[in-house]
Amino acid sequence: QKEVEQDPGPLSVPEGAIVSLNCTYSNSAFQYFMWYRQYSRKGPELLMYTYSSGNKEDGRFTAQVDKSSKYISLFIRDSQPSDSATYLCATQYNFNKFYFGSGTKLNVKP
Amino acid sequence: GAVVSQHPSWVICKSGTSVKIECRSLDFQATTMFWYRQFPKQSLMLMATSNEGSKATYEQGVEKDKFLINHASLTLSTLTVTSAHPEDSSFYICSATFDRASSGNTIYFGEGSWLTVV
């Protein structure tokens, strides 16, 4: 079993829709969770960084962590064509060990 | 957020030559730097982890003599692809992390470097 599992998509939504991106993880000891956005031919860009269960909001983005079910989510409200990218979830374990999901490709249609 | 700069963004080299890619943390001291390789439409593949002043730790299957990593300072790491071949053509991404005191680390990525070996 991989440490972090993520549906690769692609996910296609109309502009203005609410997008839900999800990952599951295997180790209950994972404490820190991150979401990255990667545009084509670019390095990943950090979007959200969370610790512990609950929600964290930043503009149109909300990161949610449910440690009881080992489930992490990223919600995007009022999605825009510029949100079209690949979204990677990640977790940090044991100081410098990071595990990444395979990425979900999102396409927001105008 | 923290900035990681990677150079060059694009490089084309002849088969058999060596290519060096630089990764710099611009506004923080990176305790650890990572090098990834990414094939088209695939996820990140960790190649090696390096700490300043120490030898890099390579992932299984990554040739250390092929991919030389030097972490000379807390703000600079270099990846040298030696005797490059067309199969080494790929997108190489560096990243860096620093200790956020009591709240754990996060990882910041460079812009990536596209290597084409002809």
PDB file of C-alpha atoms in Angstrom:
ATOM      1  CA  GLN A   1       0.000   0.000   0.000  1.00  0.00           C
ATOM      2  CA  LYS A   2       1.317   3.417  -0.911  1.00  0.00           C
ATOM      3  CA  GLU A   3       1.698   5.952   1.850  1.00  0.00           C
ATOM      4  CA  VAL A   4      -0.572   8.452   0.086  1.00  0.00           C
ATOM      5  CA  GLU A   5      -3.239   7.555  -2.459  1.00  0.00           C
ATOM      6  CA  GLN A   6      -4.814  10.074  -4.801  1.00  0.00           C
ATOM      7  CA  ASP A   7      -7.237   9.669  -7.681  1.00  0.00           C
ATOM      8  CA  PRO A   8      -5.374  10.797 -10.836  1.00  0.00           C
ATOM      9  CA  GLY A   9      -8.511  12.101 -12.538  1.00  0.00           C
ATOM     10  CA  PRO A  10      -8.793  13.935 -14.824  1.00  0.00           C
ATOM     11  CA  LEU A  11     -11.541  15.941 -13.188  1.00  0.00           C
ATOM     12  CA  SER A  12     -13.450  18.296 -15.452  1.00  0.00           C
ATOM     13  CA  VAL A  13     -15.829  20.924 -14.042  1.00  0.00           C
ATOM     14  CA  PRO A  14     -17.546  24.053 -15.342  1.00  0.00           C
ATOM     15  CA  GLU A  15     -16.346  27.459 -14.231  1.00  0.00           C
ATOM     16  CA  GLY A  16     -17.849  28.481 -10.901  1.00  0.00           C
ATOM     17  CA  ALA A  17     -18.255  24.926  -9.613  1.00  0.00           C
ATOM     18  CA  ILE A  18     -17.047  23.741  -6.230  1.00  0.00           C
ATOM     19  CA  VAL A  19     -14.184  21.306  -6.644  1.00  0.00           C
ATOM     20  CA  SER A  20     -13.368  18.570  -4.163  1.00  0.00           C
ATOM     21  CA  LEU A  21      -9.969  16.890  -4.345  1.00  0.00           C
ATOM     22  CA  ASN A  22      -9.204  14.012  -2.026  1.00  0.00           C
ATOM     23  CA  CYS A  23      -6.413  11.812  -0.729  1.00  0.00           C
ATOM     24  CA  THR A  24      -6.108   9.005   1.747  1.00  0.00           C
ATOM     25  CA  TYR A  25      -3.025   8.112   3.719  1.00  0.00           C
ATOM     26  CA  SER A  26      -1.900   4.955   5.386  1.00  0.00           C
ATOM     27  CA  ASN A  27      -0.008   5.915   8.525  1.00  0.00           C
ATOM     28  CA  SER A  28      -1.860   7.447  11.444  1.00  0.00           C
ATOM     29  CA  ALA A  29       1.459   8.922  12.631  1.00  0.00           C
ATOM     30  CA  PHE A  30       1.493  11.428   9.754  1.00  0.00           C
ATOM     31  CA  GLN A  31       0.949  14.868  11.252  1.00  0.00           C
ATOM     32  CA  TYR A  32       1.478  17.543   8.638  1.00  0.00           C
ATOM     33  CA  PHE A  33      -0.400  17.763   5.377  1.00  0.00           C
ATOM     34  CA  MET A  34       0.127  19.897   2.319  1.00  0.00           C
ATOM     35  CA  TRP A  35      -1.536  20.644  -0.985  1.00  0.00           C
ATOM     36  CA  TYR A  36       0.444  21.742  -4.013  1.00  0.00           C
ATOM     37  CA  ARG A  37      -0.647  23.043  -7.384  1.00  0.00           C
ATOM     38  CA  GLN A  38       1.460  22.229 -10.429  1.00  0.00           C
ATOM     39  CA  TYR A  39       0.917  23.901 -13.762  1.00  0.00           C
ATOM     40  CA  SER A  40       2.159  22.141 -16.844  1.00  0.00           C
ATOM     41  CA  ARG A  41       5.955  22.262 -17.179  1.00  0.00           C
ATOM     42  CA  LYS A  42       6.387  24.061 -13.844  1.00  0.00           C
ATOM     43  CA  GLY A  43       7.466  23.088 -10.360  1.00  0.00           C
ATOM     44  CA  PRO A  44       4.781  22.480  -7.707  1.00  0.00           C
ATOM     45  CA  GLU A  45       3.594  25.518  -5.763  1.00  0.00           C
ATOM     46  CA  LEU A  46       2.578  25.232  -2.108  1.00  0.00           C
ATOM     47  CA  LEU A  47      -1.109  26.091  -1.626  1.00  0.00           C
ATOM     48  CA  MET A  48      -2.012  24.949   1.867  1.00  0.00           C
ATOM     49  CA  TYR A  49      -0.212  23.565   4.893  1.00  0.00           C
ATOM     50  CA  THR A  50      -2.191  22.059   7.743  1.00  0.00           C
ATOM     51  CA  TYR A  51      -1.624  20.270  10.979  1.00  0.00           C
ATOM     52  CA  SER A  52      -4.186  18.236  12.932  1.00  0.00           C
ATOM     53  CA  SER A  53      -7.784  17.554  12.059  1.00  0.00           C
ATOM     54  CA  GLY A  54     -10.143  20.279  10.998  1.00  0.00           C
ATOM     55  CA  ASN A  55     -10.432  22.919   8.332  1.00  0.00           C
ATOM     56  CA  LYS A  56      -8.094  25.652   7.171  1.00  0.00           C
ATOM     57  CA  GLU A  57      -9.315  28.313   4.803  1.00  0.00           C
ATOM     58  CA  ASP A  58      -7.368  30.618   2.498  1.00  0.00           C
ATOM     59  CA  GLY A  59      -9.437  32.611   0.053  1.00  0.00           C
ATOM     60  CA  ARG A  60     -11.268  30.218  -2.248  1.00  0.00           C
ATOM     61  CA  PHE A  61      -9.323  27.236  -0.930  1.00  0.00           C
ATOM     62  CA  THR A  62     -10.197  25.104   2.095  1.00  0.00           C
ATOM     63  CA  ALA A  63      -8.045  22.235   3.288  1.00  0.00           C
ATOM     64  CA  GLN A  64      -9.650  19.619   5.469  1.00  0.00           C
ATOM     65  CA  VAL A  65      -8.022  16.856   7.469  1.00  0.00           C
ATOM     66  CA  ASP A  66      -9.906  13.960   9.046  1.00  0.00           C
ATOM     67  CA  LYS A  67      -7.385  11.973  11.033  1.00  0.00           C
ATOM     68  CA  SER A  68      -9.934   9.437  12.229  1.00  0.00           C
ATOM     69  CA  SER A  69     -10.463   8.234   8.667  1.00  0.00           C
ATOM     70  CA  LYS A  70      -7.011   9.266   7.368  1.00  0.00           C
ATOM     71  CA  TYR A  71      -8.576  11.419   4.715  1.00  0.00           C
ATOM     72  CA  ILE A  72      -7.493  14.824   3.436  1.00  0.00           C
ATOM     73  CA  SER A  73      -9.396  17.111   1.104  1.00  0.00           C
ATOM     74  CA  LEU A  74      -8.959  20.342  -0.771  1.00  0.00           C
ATOM     75  CA  PHE A  75     -12.042  22.325  -1.724  1.00  0.00           C
ATOM     76  CA  ILE A  76     -11.951  25.067  -4.327  1.00  0.00           C
ATOM     77  CA  ARG A  77     -14.914  27.441  -4.397  1.00  0.00           C
ATOM     78  CA  ASP A  78     -15.951  29.429  -7.445  1.00  0.00           C
ATOM     79  CA  SER A  79     -13.444  27.553  -9.585  1.00  0.00           C
ATOM     80  CA  GLN A  80     -11.773  29.478 -12.384  1.00  0.00           C
ATOM     81  CA  PRO A  81     -10.102  28.333 -15.626  1.00  0.00           C
ATOM     82  CA  SER A  82      -6.824  29.496 -14.083  1.00  0.00           C
ATOM     83  CA  ASP A  83      -7.284  26.775 -11.440  1.00  0.00           C
ATOM     84  CA  SER A  84      -6.734  24.159 -14.168  1.00  0.00           C
ATOM     85  CA  ALA A  85      -3.630  22.306 -13.047  1.00  0.00           C
ATOM     86  CA  THR A  86      -2.506  19.136 -11.325  1.00  0.00           C
ATOM     87  CA  TYR A  87      -3.032  19.120  -7.560  1.00  0.00           C
ATOM     88  CA  LEU A  88      -0.734  17.089  -5.349  1.00  0.00           C
ATOM     89  CA  CYS A  89      -1.410  16.163  -1.764  1.00  0.00           C
ATOM     90  CA  ALA A  90       1.522  15.463   0.523  1.00  0.00           C
ATOM     91  CA  THR A  91       2.322  14.530   4.051  1.00  0.00           C
ATOM     92  CA  GLN A  92       5.398  14.951   6.188  1.00  0.00           C
ATOM     93  CA  TYR A  93       6.650  12.302   8.545  1.00  0.00           C
ATOM     94  CA  ASN A  94       9.687  12.053  10.748  1.00  0.00           C
ATOM     95  CA  PHE A  95      11.242  15.456  10.091  1.00  0.00           C
ATOM     96  CA  ASN A  96      12.421  15.173   6.500  1.00  0.00           C
ATOM     97  CA  LYS A  97      10.393  12.391   5.010  1.00  0.00           C
ATOM     98  CA  PHE A  98       7.711  13.571   2.614  1.00  0.00           C
ATOM     99  CA  TYR A  99       5.203  11.461   0.762  1.00  0.00           C
ATOM    100  CA  PHE A 100       3.295  12.706  -2.268  1.00  0.00           C
ATOM    101  CA  GLY A 101       0.133  11.584  -3.951  1.00  0.00           C
ATOM    102  CA  SER A 102       0.269  10.926  -7.672  1.00  0.00           C
ATOM    103  CA  GLY A 103      -1.663  14.133  -8.404  1.00  0.00           C
ATOM    104  CA  THR A 104      -5.165  14.888  -9.685  1.00  0.00           C
ATOM    105  CA  LYS A 105      -5.453  16.738 -12.970  1.00  0.00           C
ATOM    106  CA  LEU A 106      -8.191  19.388 -12.825  1.00  0.00           C
ATOM    107  CA  ASN A 107      -9.710  21.100 -15.840  1.00  0.00           C
ATOM    108  CA  VAL A 108     -12.055  24.037 -15.257  1.00  0.00           C
ATOM    109  CA  LYS A 109     -14.009  24.789 -18.421  1.00  0.00           C
ATOM    110  CA  PRO A 110     -14.988  28.399 -19.154  1.00  0.00           C
TER     111      PRO A 110
ATOM    112  CA  GLY B   1       6.196  31.940   1.062  1.00  0.00           C
ATOM    113  CA  ALA B   2       9.748  30.693   0.825  1.00  0.00           C
ATOM    114  CA  VAL B   3      11.449  30.931  -2.566  1.00  0.00           C
ATOM    115  CA  VAL B   4      13.522  28.260  -4.237  1.00  0.00           C
ATOM    116  CA  SER B   5      15.244  29.151  -7.484  1.00  0.00           C
ATOM    117  CA  GLN B   6      16.416  26.595 -10.002  1.00  0.00           C
ATOM    118  CA  HIS B   7      18.679  27.208 -12.972  1.00  0.00           C
ATOM    119  CA  PRO B   8      18.695  26.621 -15.875  1.00  0.00           C
ATOM    120  CA  SER B   9      15.015  26.226 -16.734  1.00  0.00           C
ATOM    121  CA  TRP B  10      15.814  24.570 -20.042  1.00  0.00           C
ATOM    122  CA  VAL B  11      18.966  22.884 -21.225  1.00  0.00           C
ATOM    123  CA  ILE B  12      19.826  20.881 -24.312  1.00  0.00           C
ATOM    124  CA  CYS B  13      23.051  18.938 -24.354  1.00  0.00           C
ATOM    125  CA  LYS B  14      24.800  16.420 -26.542  1.00  0.00           C
ATOM    126  CA  SER B  15      24.915  12.789 -25.575  1.00  0.00           C
ATOM    127  CA  GLY B  16      28.000  12.015 -23.520  1.00  0.00           C
ATOM    128  CA  THR B  17      28.390  15.447 -21.997  1.00  0.00           C
ATOM    129  CA  SER B  18      27.631  16.509 -18.425  1.00  0.00           C
ATOM    130  CA  VAL B  19      25.051  19.023 -17.289  1.00  0.00           C
ATOM    131  CA  LYS B  20      24.835  20.885 -13.994  1.00  0.00           C
ATOM    132  CA  ILE B  21      21.586  22.156 -12.491  1.00  0.00           C
ATOM    133  CA  GLU B  22      21.628  24.594  -9.578  1.00  0.00           C
ATOM    134  CA  CYS B  23      19.069  24.921  -6.812  1.00  0.00           C
ATOM    135  CA  ARG B  24      19.128  27.883  -4.439  1.00  0.00           C
ATOM    136  CA  SER B  25      16.968  28.793  -1.468  1.00  0.00           C
ATOM    137  CA  LEU B  26      16.714  32.574  -1.760  1.00  0.00           C
ATOM    138  CA  ASP B  27      15.217  33.691   1.517  1.00  0.00           C
ATOM    139  CA  PHE B  28      15.854  30.896   3.969  1.00  0.00           C
ATOM    140  CA  GLN B  29      18.529  28.430   4.972  1.00  0.00           C
ATOM    141  CA  ALA B  30      17.568  25.000   3.772  1.00  0.00           C
ATOM    142  CA  THR B  31      18.329  22.248   6.241  1.00  0.00           C
ATOM    143  CA  THR B  32      17.626  19.658   3.584  1.00  0.00           C
ATOM    144  CA  MET B  33      17.305  19.714  -0.174  1.00  0.00           C
ATOM    145  CA  PHE B  34      15.677  17.101  -2.366  1.00  0.00           C
ATOM    146  CA  TRP B  35      16.010  16.266  -6.036  1.00  0.00           C
ATOM    147  CA  TYR B  36      13.093  14.809  -7.980  1.00  0.00           C
ATOM    148  CA  ARG B  37      12.586  13.594 -11.481  1.00  0.00           C
ATOM    149  CA  GLN B  38       9.220  13.782 -13.192  1.00  0.00           C
ATOM    150  CA  PHE B  39       8.211  12.048 -16.397  1.00  0.00           C
ATOM    151  CA  PRO B  40       5.328  13.439 -18.470  1.00  0.00           C
ATOM    152  CA  LYS B  41       1.941  12.973 -16.801  1.00  0.00           C
ATOM    153  CA  GLN B  42       3.538  11.163 -13.892  1.00  0.00           C
ATOM    154  CA  SER B  43       4.126  12.088 -10.293  1.00  0.00           C
ATOM    155  CA  LEU B  44       7.325  13.141  -8.616  1.00  0.00           C
ATOM    156  CA  MET B  45      10.021  10.526  -8.223  1.00  0.00           C
ATOM    157  CA  LEU B  46      12.452  11.239  -5.398  1.00  0.00           C
ATOM    158  CA  MET B  47      16.036  10.767  -6.524  1.00  0.00           C
ATOM    159  CA  ALA B  48      18.050  11.840  -3.512  1.00  0.00           C
ATOM    160  CA  THR B  49      18.048  13.776  -0.266  1.00  0.00           C
ATOM    161  CA  SER B  50      20.955  15.963   0.734  1.00  0.00           C
ATOM    162  CA  ASN B  51      21.995  17.878   3.808  1.00  0.00           C
ATOM    163  CA  GLU B  52      24.572  20.630   3.770  1.00  0.00           C
ATOM    164  CA  GLY B  53      28.084  19.275   4.144  1.00  0.00           C
ATOM    165  CA  SER B  54      27.000  15.645   3.978  1.00  0.00           C
ATOM    166  CA  LYS B  55      26.863  13.059   1.234  1.00  0.00           C
ATOM    167  CA  ALA B  56      23.518  12.736  -0.432  1.00  0.00           C
ATOM    168  CA  THR B  57      21.268   9.785   0.298  1.00  0.00           C
ATOM    169  CA  TYR B  58      20.105   8.238  -2.943  1.00  0.00           C
ATOM    170  CA  GLU B  59      16.875   6.347  -3.473  1.00  0.00           C
ATOM    171  CA  GLN B  60      17.009   2.770  -4.586  1.00  0.00           C
ATOM    172  CA  GLY B  61      17.692   2.457  -8.283  1.00  0.00           C
ATOM    173  CA  VAL B  62      19.254   5.909  -8.672  1.00  0.00           C
ATOM    174  CA  GLU B  63      22.893   5.761  -9.782  1.00  0.00           C
ATOM    175  CA  LYS B  64      24.970   8.004  -7.530  1.00  0.00           C
ATOM    176  CA  ASP B  65      27.826   8.130 -10.030  1.00  0.00           C
ATOM    177  CA  LYS B  66      25.435   9.186 -12.740  1.00  0.00           C
ATOM    178  CA  PHE B  67      23.617  11.855 -10.764  1.00  0.00           C
ATOM    179  CA  LEU B  68      26.160  13.732  -8.673  1.00  0.00           C
ATOM    180  CA  ILE B  69      24.718  15.892  -5.934  1.00  0.00           C
ATOM    181  CA  ASN B  70      26.706  18.519  -4.097  1.00  0.00           C
ATOM    182  CA  HIS B  71      25.208  20.467  -1.216  1.00  0.00           C
ATOM    183  CA  ALA B  72      27.903  23.066  -0.672  1.00  0.00           C
ATOM    184  CA  SER B  73      26.010  25.450   1.580  1.00  0.00           C
ATOM    185  CA  LEU B  74      22.678  25.949   3.324  1.00  0.00           C
ATOM    186  CA  THR B  75      21.390  27.801   0.274  1.00  0.00           C
ATOM    187  CA  LEU B  76      22.865  25.885  -2.672  1.00  0.00           C
ATOM    188  CA  SER B  77      22.655  22.353  -3.998  1.00  0.00           C
ATOM    189  CA  THR B  78      23.702  21.164  -7.438  1.00  0.00           C
ATOM    190  CA  LEU B  79      22.763  18.125  -9.496  1.00  0.00           C
ATOM    191  CA  THR B  80      25.192  17.075 -12.211  1.00  0.00           C
ATOM    192  CA  VAL B  81      24.016  14.572 -14.785  1.00  0.00           C
ATOM    193  CA  THR B  82      27.212  12.940 -15.975  1.00  0.00           C
ATOM    194  CA  SER B  83      27.705  11.375 -19.396  1.00  0.00           C
ATOM    195  CA  ALA B  84      24.122  12.199 -20.269  1.00  0.00           C
ATOM    196  CA  HIS B  85      22.144   9.967 -22.603  1.00  0.00           C
ATOM    197  CA  PRO B  86      18.783  10.514 -24.281  1.00  0.00           C
ATOM    198  CA  GLU B  87      17.046   8.413 -21.613  1.00  0.00           C
ATOM    199  CA  ASP B  88      18.148  11.000 -19.045  1.00  0.00           C
ATOM    200  CA  SER B  89      15.925  13.563 -20.759  1.00  0.00           C
ATOM    201  CA  SER B  90      13.356  14.567 -18.177  1.00  0.00           C
ATOM    202  CA  PHE B  91      12.024  17.295 -15.919  1.00  0.00           C
ATOM    203  CA  TYR B  92      14.213  17.660 -12.834  1.00  0.00           C
ATOM    204  CA  ILE B  93      12.865  19.521  -9.811  1.00  0.00           C
ATOM    205  CA  CYS B  94      14.646  20.496  -6.644  1.00  0.00           C
ATOM    206  CA  SER B  95      13.027  21.329  -3.350  1.00  0.00           C
ATOM    207  CA  ALA B  96      14.119  22.553   0.007  1.00  0.00           C
ATOM    208  CA  THR B  97      12.890  22.453   3.541  1.00  0.00           C
ATOM    209  CA  PHE B  98      13.699  24.215   6.772  1.00  0.00           C
ATOM    210  CA  ASP B  99      12.797  23.541  10.351  1.00  0.00           C
ATOM    211  CA  ARG B 100       9.742  25.510  11.421  1.00  0.00           C
ATOM    212  CA  ALA B 101      10.774  25.247  15.061  1.00  0.00           C
ATOM    213  CA  SER B 102       7.974  23.384  16.816  1.00  0.00           C
ATOM    214  CA  SER B 103       5.456  23.177  14.002  1.00  0.00           C
ATOM    215  CA  GLY B 104       7.133  20.763  11.622  1.00  0.00           C
ATOM    216  CA  ASN B 105       8.498  21.301   8.165  1.00  0.00           C
ATOM    217  CA  THR B 106       7.114  21.937   4.783  1.00  0.00           C
ATOM    218  CA  ILE B 107       8.761  21.657   1.417  1.00  0.00           C
ATOM    219  CA  TYR B 108       9.178  24.309  -1.267  1.00  0.00           C
ATOM    220  CA  PHE B 109       9.917  23.535  -4.887  1.00  0.00           C
ATOM    221  CA  GLY B 110      12.010  25.174  -7.541  1.00  0.00           C
ATOM    222  CA  GLU B 111      10.612  25.949 -10.970  1.00  0.00           C
ATOM    223  CA  GLY B 112      12.116  22.813 -12.467  1.00  0.00           C
ATOM    224  CA  SER B 113      14.670  22.210 -15.199  1.00  0.00           C
ATOM    225  CA  TRP B 114      13.887  20.557 -18.505  1.00  0.00           C
ATOM    226  CA  LEU B 115      16.799  18.498 -19.752  1.00  0.00           C
ATOM    227  CA  THR B 116      16.896  17.279 -23.332  1.00  0.00           C
ATOM    228  CA  VAL B 117      19.790  15.087 -24.380  1.00  0.00           C
ATOM    229  CA  VAL B 118      20.287  14.818 -28.136  1.00  0.00           C
TER     230      VAL B 118
END
